[in-house]
Structures are given as C-alpha cells and as structure tokens.
Coordinates of C-alpha atoms in Angstrom, one line a residue:
M3 CA 123.0 111.0 124.2
I4 CA 122.5 114.3 122.6
R5 CA 125.9 114.1 121.3
S6 CA 124.9 110.8 119.8
L7 CA 121.8 111.5 118.4
A8 CA 123.3 114.5 116.8
L9 CA 126.3 112.8 115.1
L10 CA 123.7 109.7 113.5
C11 CA 121.4 113.1 111.9
L12 CA 125.2 114.1 110.9
L13 CA 125.3 110.4 109.4
W14 CA 122.3 111.1 107.4
L15 CA 123.2 114.4 105.7
A16 CA 126.5 113.1 104.8
G17 CA 124.6 110.0 102.6
G18 CA 124.4 111.7 99.4
V19 CA 122.5 111.0 96.5
P20 CA 121.6 107.6 95.5
A21 CA 123.1 106.8 92.1
A22 CA 120.6 107.3 89.3
G23 CA 118.6 103.8 88.6
A24 CA 119.2 102.4 91.9
Q25 CA 116.4 100.5 93.5
G26 CA 115.1 100.0 97.1
R27 CA 113.3 96.6 98.2
I28 CA 110.7 95.3 99.8
V29 CA 111.1 93.3 103.4
T30 CA 108.7 91.4 105.7
A31 CA 109.1 91.0 109.5
T32 CA 106.9 89.8 111.7
L33 CA 105.8 91.5 115.5
P34 CA 104.6 89.7 117.8
S35 CA 102.5 92.2 119.8
Q36 CA 101.5 92.6 123.4
A37 CA 99.1 94.8 123.0
L38 CA 96.9 93.0 121.2
L39 CA 97.1 89.9 123.8
G40 CA 93.6 89.7 124.6
N41 CA 91.8 91.1 122.0
R42 CA 87.7 90.1 121.7
I43 CA 87.7 88.6 118.5
G44 CA 90.5 86.5 118.7
D45 CA 92.8 88.3 116.2
S46 CA 96.6 87.2 115.8
V47 CA 98.9 89.3 117.6
D48 CA 101.5 88.1 115.2
R49 CA 101.6 91.4 112.8
P50 CA 102.9 91.3 109.6
I51 CA 105.0 94.3 108.8
T52 CA 106.5 95.3 105.6
V53 CA 109.0 97.8 105.2
Y54 CA 110.5 100.0 101.7
L55 CA 114.1 100.4 102.4
P56 CA 115.9 103.0 100.3
P57 CA 118.2 102.7 97.1
S58 CA 121.4 103.3 99.5
Y59 CA 120.2 101.4 102.5
D60 CA 122.3 98.8 101.5
Q61 CA 125.8 100.4 100.4
A62 CA 125.4 102.8 102.8
P63 CA 126.1 100.6 106.3
S64 CA 126.7 103.9 108.6
R65 CA 123.9 105.8 107.2
R66 CA 120.6 105.9 109.6
Y67 CA 117.3 107.1 108.4
P68 CA 114.1 108.5 108.5
V69 CA 110.9 107.0 108.9
L70 CA 107.3 106.9 107.5
Y71 CA 104.7 105.0 109.2
L72 CA 102.0 104.3 106.7
L73 CA 99.1 103.4 107.9
H74 CA 96.6 101.6 105.6
G75 CA 91.9 101.7 105.6
A76 CA 89.2 99.7 106.1
T77 CA 89.3 96.3 103.9
S78 CA 92.6 97.1 103.4
V79 CA 96.1 95.5 103.1
P80 CA 99.7 96.8 102.9
V81 CA 100.2 95.3 99.7
E82 CA 97.5 97.4 97.9
W83 CA 100.3 100.5 98.0
L84 CA 102.5 98.1 95.8
D85 CA 100.3 96.2 93.4
G86 CA 99.0 98.7 91.5
T87 CA 95.8 98.9 93.2
Y88 CA 95.5 102.8 93.3
Q89 CA 95.7 103.6 89.8
G90 CA 98.8 101.4 89.0
M91 CA 100.6 102.9 91.9
D92 CA 103.6 100.8 93.3
L93 CA 104.9 102.4 95.9
R94 CA 108.7 101.2 95.9
A95 CA 109.0 102.4 92.6
A96 CA 107.4 106.1 93.3
L97 CA 109.6 106.2 96.4
D98 CA 113.2 105.3 94.2
Q99 CA 112.1 108.2 91.7
Q100 CA 112.5 111.0 94.3
A101 CA 114.8 109.1 96.1
A102 CA 117.5 112.3 95.5
Q103 CA 115.1 114.3 96.9
G104 CA 115.4 112.7 100.3
E105 CA 114.7 108.9 101.2
F106 CA 113.3 107.3 104.4
L107 CA 112.0 104.3 105.1
V108 CA 108.2 103.3 104.9
V109 CA 106.8 100.8 107.7
M110 CA 102.9 99.6 106.5
P111 CA 101.7 97.5 109.6
M112 CA 98.8 95.2 108.6
A113 CA 95.5 96.2 110.8
D114 CA 92.8 94.7 108.8
N115 CA 90.7 92.1 110.4
R116 CA 87.4 90.2 109.7
F117 CA 85.7 92.9 110.6
G118 CA 87.5 95.2 108.3
G119 CA 89.6 97.0 110.4
S120 CA 90.9 98.5 113.4
F121 CA 90.7 101.8 113.3
Y122 CA 93.8 102.4 115.2
V123 CA 92.3 102.9 118.6
D124 CA 93.0 100.9 122.1
S125 CA 90.0 99.1 122.6
P126 CA 88.9 95.9 124.5
A127 CA 87.4 94.5 121.1
F128 CA 90.1 94.6 118.6
G129 CA 93.1 95.5 121.1
H130 CA 95.0 97.9 121.8
W131 CA 95.9 99.7 118.4
D132 CA 96.7 103.2 119.4
A133 CA 99.6 101.3 121.6
F134 CA 101.0 99.2 118.9
V135 CA 101.5 101.8 116.5
A136 CA 102.9 104.5 118.9
R137 CA 104.5 102.3 121.0
E138 CA 105.7 98.6 120.2
L139 CA 106.0 99.1 116.3
V140 CA 108.4 102.1 116.6
D141 CA 110.1 100.3 119.2
F142 CA 110.6 97.2 117.2
I143 CA 111.7 99.2 114.2
D144 CA 114.5 101.5 115.7
R145 CA 115.9 98.0 117.2
R146 CA 115.5 96.1 114.1
F147 CA 116.8 99.1 111.1
R148 CA 119.0 101.9 111.0
T149 CA 116.6 104.4 112.0
L150 CA 117.1 108.0 113.0
P151 CA 115.3 107.8 117.0
L152 CA 113.6 111.5 117.0
R153 CA 110.0 112.5 116.6
R154 CA 111.8 114.9 113.5
Y155 CA 112.5 112.5 111.6
R156 CA 109.1 110.4 112.2
G157 CA 106.0 110.8 110.2
L158 CA 103.2 109.1 110.6
A159 CA 100.2 109.1 107.6
G160 CA 97.2 107.3 106.4
H161 CA 94.6 106.6 103.9
S162 CA 90.7 107.1 105.2
M163 CA 90.9 104.9 107.9
G164 CA 94.4 105.1 107.9
G165 CA 93.7 109.3 107.5
F166 CA 91.5 108.5 110.5
G167 CA 94.2 106.5 112.3
A168 CA 97.7 108.8 111.6
L169 CA 95.4 112.1 113.3
S170 CA 94.1 109.7 116.4
V171 CA 97.9 108.3 117.2
A172 CA 99.8 111.8 116.7
G173 CA 97.5 113.8 118.5
R174 CA 98.3 111.5 121.4
H175 CA 101.9 111.1 121.0
P176 CA 103.3 114.2 119.6
G177 CA 106.4 113.0 120.9
V178 CA 106.9 109.9 119.3
F179 CA 105.4 111.6 115.4
G180 CA 106.5 115.0 114.1
H181 CA 105.0 115.0 111.1
V182 CA 101.8 114.0 109.9
Y183 CA 99.3 113.8 107.1
A184 CA 95.4 112.3 106.8
A185 CA 94.8 111.5 103.2
S186 CA 90.6 111.3 102.8
P187 CA 90.6 110.7 106.5
C188 CA 87.5 109.0 107.1
C189 CA 84.7 109.8 110.6
L190 CA 87.0 112.3 112.0
A191 CA 83.4 114.0 113.4
L192 CA 79.6 113.1 113.2
V193 CA 78.8 115.2 110.4
G194 CA 77.6 115.0 107.0
D195 CA 76.2 110.7 106.1
L196 CA 77.1 110.4 110.2
A197 CA 75.4 113.3 111.8
R198 CA 72.4 112.6 113.7
D199 CA 70.0 112.3 111.3
G200 CA 72.5 111.1 108.5
E201 CA 71.5 107.6 106.3
R202 CA 74.0 105.8 107.7
W203 CA 72.0 105.2 110.7
Q204 CA 68.7 104.7 108.7
R205 CA 71.0 101.2 107.5
P206 CA 71.6 98.0 108.5
L207 CA 75.2 97.4 110.4
G208 CA 77.7 97.3 108.7
G209 CA 81.0 97.4 106.9
W210 CA 83.2 100.0 108.4
L211 CA 81.2 101.9 110.7
R212 CA 80.0 98.5 112.1
A213 CA 84.0 97.9 112.6
M214 CA 84.3 101.6 114.1
A215 CA 81.2 100.9 117.0
M216 CA 82.8 97.6 117.4
A217 CA 86.1 99.5 117.9
F218 CA 84.7 102.6 119.9
D219 CA 81.9 100.0 122.0
P220 CA 82.5 101.5 125.7
D221 CA 81.3 97.7 126.8
P222 CA 84.4 95.8 127.8
R223 CA 82.8 92.9 128.3
G224 CA 81.1 93.6 124.1
A225 CA 78.1 91.7 123.2
G226 CA 78.8 89.1 121.1
E227 CA 80.1 89.0 117.8
D228 CA 76.8 88.3 115.7
A229 CA 74.9 91.3 117.9
A230 CA 75.2 94.9 117.1
P231 CA 76.9 96.8 118.8
P232 CA 76.1 100.1 120.4
L233 CA 76.0 103.3 118.7
P234 CA 75.5 107.0 119.4
F235 CA 72.1 107.5 117.9
A236 CA 69.0 105.9 118.1
P237 CA 65.0 105.8 117.3
G238 CA 63.0 107.9 120.0
A239 CA 59.5 107.1 120.8
D240 CA 58.5 110.1 118.4
G241 CA 60.2 108.3 116.1
S242 CA 63.0 110.7 115.5
M243 CA 67.4 110.2 116.4
H244 CA 68.9 111.1 119.9
A245 CA 72.2 111.0 121.4
V246 CA 72.8 107.6 123.3
P247 CA 74.5 109.6 126.2
T248 CA 76.9 106.3 127.0
V249 CA 78.0 105.5 123.5
M250 CA 78.1 109.1 122.1
A251 CA 80.5 110.0 125.0
R252 CA 82.6 106.9 123.9
W253 CA 82.7 108.3 120.6
Q254 CA 83.8 111.6 122.0
R255 CA 86.5 110.3 123.5
E256 CA 87.9 108.7 120.5
L257 CA 86.8 111.0 117.5
P258 CA 89.6 113.3 115.8
L259 CA 87.1 116.8 116.4
A260 CA 86.1 116.3 119.5
R261 CA 89.6 115.6 121.0
L262 CA 90.9 118.6 119.0
A263 CA 87.8 120.5 120.4
R264 CA 88.3 119.6 123.8
D265 CA 92.7 120.1 124.2
P266 CA 94.3 121.3 121.0
A267 CA 98.1 121.4 122.5
P268 CA 98.8 118.3 121.1
Y269 CA 98.2 119.0 117.5
R270 CA 100.5 122.2 118.3
Q271 CA 103.3 119.6 119.2
L272 CA 103.3 118.6 115.7
C273 CA 106.1 119.7 113.6
S274 CA 104.3 119.7 110.1
L275 CA 100.7 118.8 109.3
A276 CA 98.6 118.5 106.1
L277 CA 95.4 116.6 105.2
D278 CA 93.0 116.3 101.9
A279 CA 89.9 115.2 100.8
G280 CA 88.1 114.7 97.4
R281 CA 85.2 116.9 96.7
Q282 CA 83.5 114.0 95.2
D283 CA 84.0 111.7 98.0
Q284 CA 81.8 108.7 97.8
I285 CA 81.2 109.2 102.3
P286 CA 79.9 113.3 102.6
S287 CA 81.8 112.7 106.1
V288 CA 85.4 112.8 104.7
P289 CA 85.3 116.4 102.7
L290 CA 83.2 117.7 105.2
G291 CA 84.9 116.3 108.9
A292 CA 88.3 117.0 107.1
A293 CA 86.8 120.6 106.7
A294 CA 85.3 121.4 109.7
F295 CA 89.0 119.6 111.2
A296 CA 90.9 122.0 109.4
A297 CA 89.1 124.5 110.6
A298 CA 89.2 124.3 114.0
L299 CA 92.8 123.3 114.0
T300 CA 92.9 127.2 112.1
R301 CA 91.1 128.3 115.0
A302 CA 92.9 126.4 117.3
G303 CA 96.1 128.3 115.3
V304 CA 97.8 125.0 114.9
P305 CA 100.0 125.7 111.4
H306 CA 98.7 123.0 109.0
A307 CA 97.8 122.7 104.9
F308 CA 94.9 121.7 103.9
T309 CA 93.3 121.0 100.1
L310 CA 90.0 119.7 99.0
Y311 CA 90.5 118.5 95.4
D312 CA 88.0 118.0 92.6
G313 CA 88.3 113.7 93.3
D314 CA 86.2 110.8 95.4
H315 CA 87.6 108.5 97.9
V316 CA 90.1 106.7 95.9
D317 CA 90.1 108.0 92.5
H318 CA 93.2 110.8 93.0
V319 CA 95.5 108.0 95.1
R320 CA 98.6 108.1 93.7
D321 CA 98.2 110.9 92.7
R322 CA 98.5 112.9 95.9
F323 CA 100.7 110.0 97.1
E324 CA 103.5 110.6 94.6
Q325 CA 103.3 114.4 93.8
H326 CA 101.9 115.6 97.4
L327 CA 102.0 113.5 100.8
L328 CA 105.7 111.3 99.6
P329 CA 106.9 115.2 99.0
F330 CA 105.8 116.4 101.7
F331 CA 107.7 114.0 104.1
A332 CA 110.9 114.6 101.9
Q333 CA 110.8 118.1 102.7
A334 CA 109.9 118.1 106.3
F335 CA 112.9 115.1 107.0
A336 CA 115.6 117.8 105.4
R337 CA 114.2 120.5 106.9
A338 CA 114.8 118.6 110.5
G339 CA 117.6 120.0 112.3
T340 CA 118.1 123.0 110.5
R341 CA 117.3 126.5 110.8
R342 CA 113.8 126.2 109.2
D343 CA 112.7 123.4 111.6
R344 CA 110.5 124.0 114.2
C345 CA 110.6 120.8 115.9
R346 CA 111.9 120.8 118.9

C-alpha cells in the first residue's frame, strides 16, 4: 500500500507544467447522501457538487492530483465563486492562471438550505454535515476522480460560515485534511456581537444566527420550524442576559475556540493552518473571534498564520483568494513529500 501511494505521488510530481493558455474545466455531479438522511427539515439528500478540473487533467490520464475542498458561506452557493459575485472573481480563471505553480482539483459542495446554511456540523435539524464532508464527500471524490488519497494532498477552506466549517471539520478530522485556510470565519466564539451582552441577542432571531441556533439545537425533536430554537443566553428576572446551561453546553461542543481550548491536539496534527479577517468586518465577532482563535493556537503551540487586513466581510474576497488562499494551497501541496513537509 505504501509503495502504491508513493508511486501516485511521483506521478503527480512528474506531471509537468501545463501549456500556456491551457484551461481547466468545471464539471458537476450529484452525491446521494446517507449522512443527511432523516434531517428534520426534510432537506434533499441529493447534494450537487461542483468540481474544478485543472488544465492538464484531460491530457495526462495517468496523473493524480491534490484536492482542495471549498465550503461556501451562509445564504451562498458554489456558483458565486465562479460568476463574478466577489469583485468579478472567476475561480476557474484564477486557478488556470496559477496552474504553473501547482495544479489541484477544487471541490465545492452545495450546503445551502432554506434557513441559509448547515454550519457543517452534525445536527438533527440539518443532517450530519460533518460526516458528509469528511467521509462521504471525500470518498465520493476519491472514487470518481484521479486524486492523491493522502491527507498531505488534501486541503479544506471556506469563507464566513465556510471558514467556521473548515476549522470545525478539520478539527475533528486531522487525519483526513492536512491543510486548512479559514477566510473571515464567522462564529468561532461568543465574542463581540455574540457575547452575552452583545447586540445579536437583543434582536429578533433570524438570518445566519437562526440557522446556527438550529444547527446547534440540543433537542433532537426540535421545536418546529416556526418556533425559535433555543439560545445560549436568555433574559433573567433582573433584565440582564444569563447563560442557559443546557443550550450553552451544546454550543460549546461546537464552537471551534471552545473545542481548541479543551483539546488542541487535533489542530497540532494539521500540516498547515491559516486564517484571516478584515478589521472593518460588519460582523464584529468575525475579527474578534479569529484573533482569539489565533491567540489560542499560539498558546497551544500550534503553528499557523493569521492576518488582519483592512477590509470588511466580502470586499476583499477576490484579493484574498487569488493572492493568498490559492497560493497557500499550491505551496502546501508542492511541499508535500519533500524535506520541508511537516505532514506525516
């Protein structure tokens, strides 16, 4: 088995540089999920998967490739990486332009639902999304496409809710994903607008916070679609907000910062880790949570890169992807198997 995997890696390294002007292509597939069966909202288990195949994929039939799994944010869909939504970005064109630095597949699952998103956790409401990403999706892609089935050749990234998902899923499955990049990750900790006295708890529940609360709901029976899901804070008799212990326990099991504080070992196993956030993000908990997560990584001795840049939640997505996120994975995959590779 080890000899076979080593041969696959050599085939990838020997793939050569794609011809100038060569283009990759986008293909779509449907994954009929077992992990999502029985979800409480009746969401379809047939999940569309969008895949970028690099320029040399069709011309080099014996070559195998690394894979980046890319998770979208709340109320988003994979096509937004391709249709110019983010400052005119076309992810296919961006990947083609950097192909000379390293080619890899990019896999974009559809995780949207009528509440705005799954948060990529296992939940009675939305289904077992952690299992879907880390097991079903990876197995599906490895069987259907010519991949390098080693964690050092697998990356996981996402923006906003997808950044939460990247840190959440990779923190549970460091043996599956070697490299992680969380762009403007939301909801890593109960800080800023999500703190006990934060403004979010004073407003009518809706949007991504409602989806988050439904995903984290500790009651497998739920309270019905029209009822508000339980929240970790509620007003007390004195009018101030107080923690609700049973709900808070469930949230702390899911929030990446709390999980990192309890057990940093899974994050130490990652080959490389990066996260970023804009200083002017409209959601205060995004830069505050990202900074708190990075500080906790430092205290735990987990190697990582963290960048706070001038920008808001979406206005620098194209720049961050083209100049930072995609090169991060190209370099990580290029290091894999070399003396500079810390991934085992």
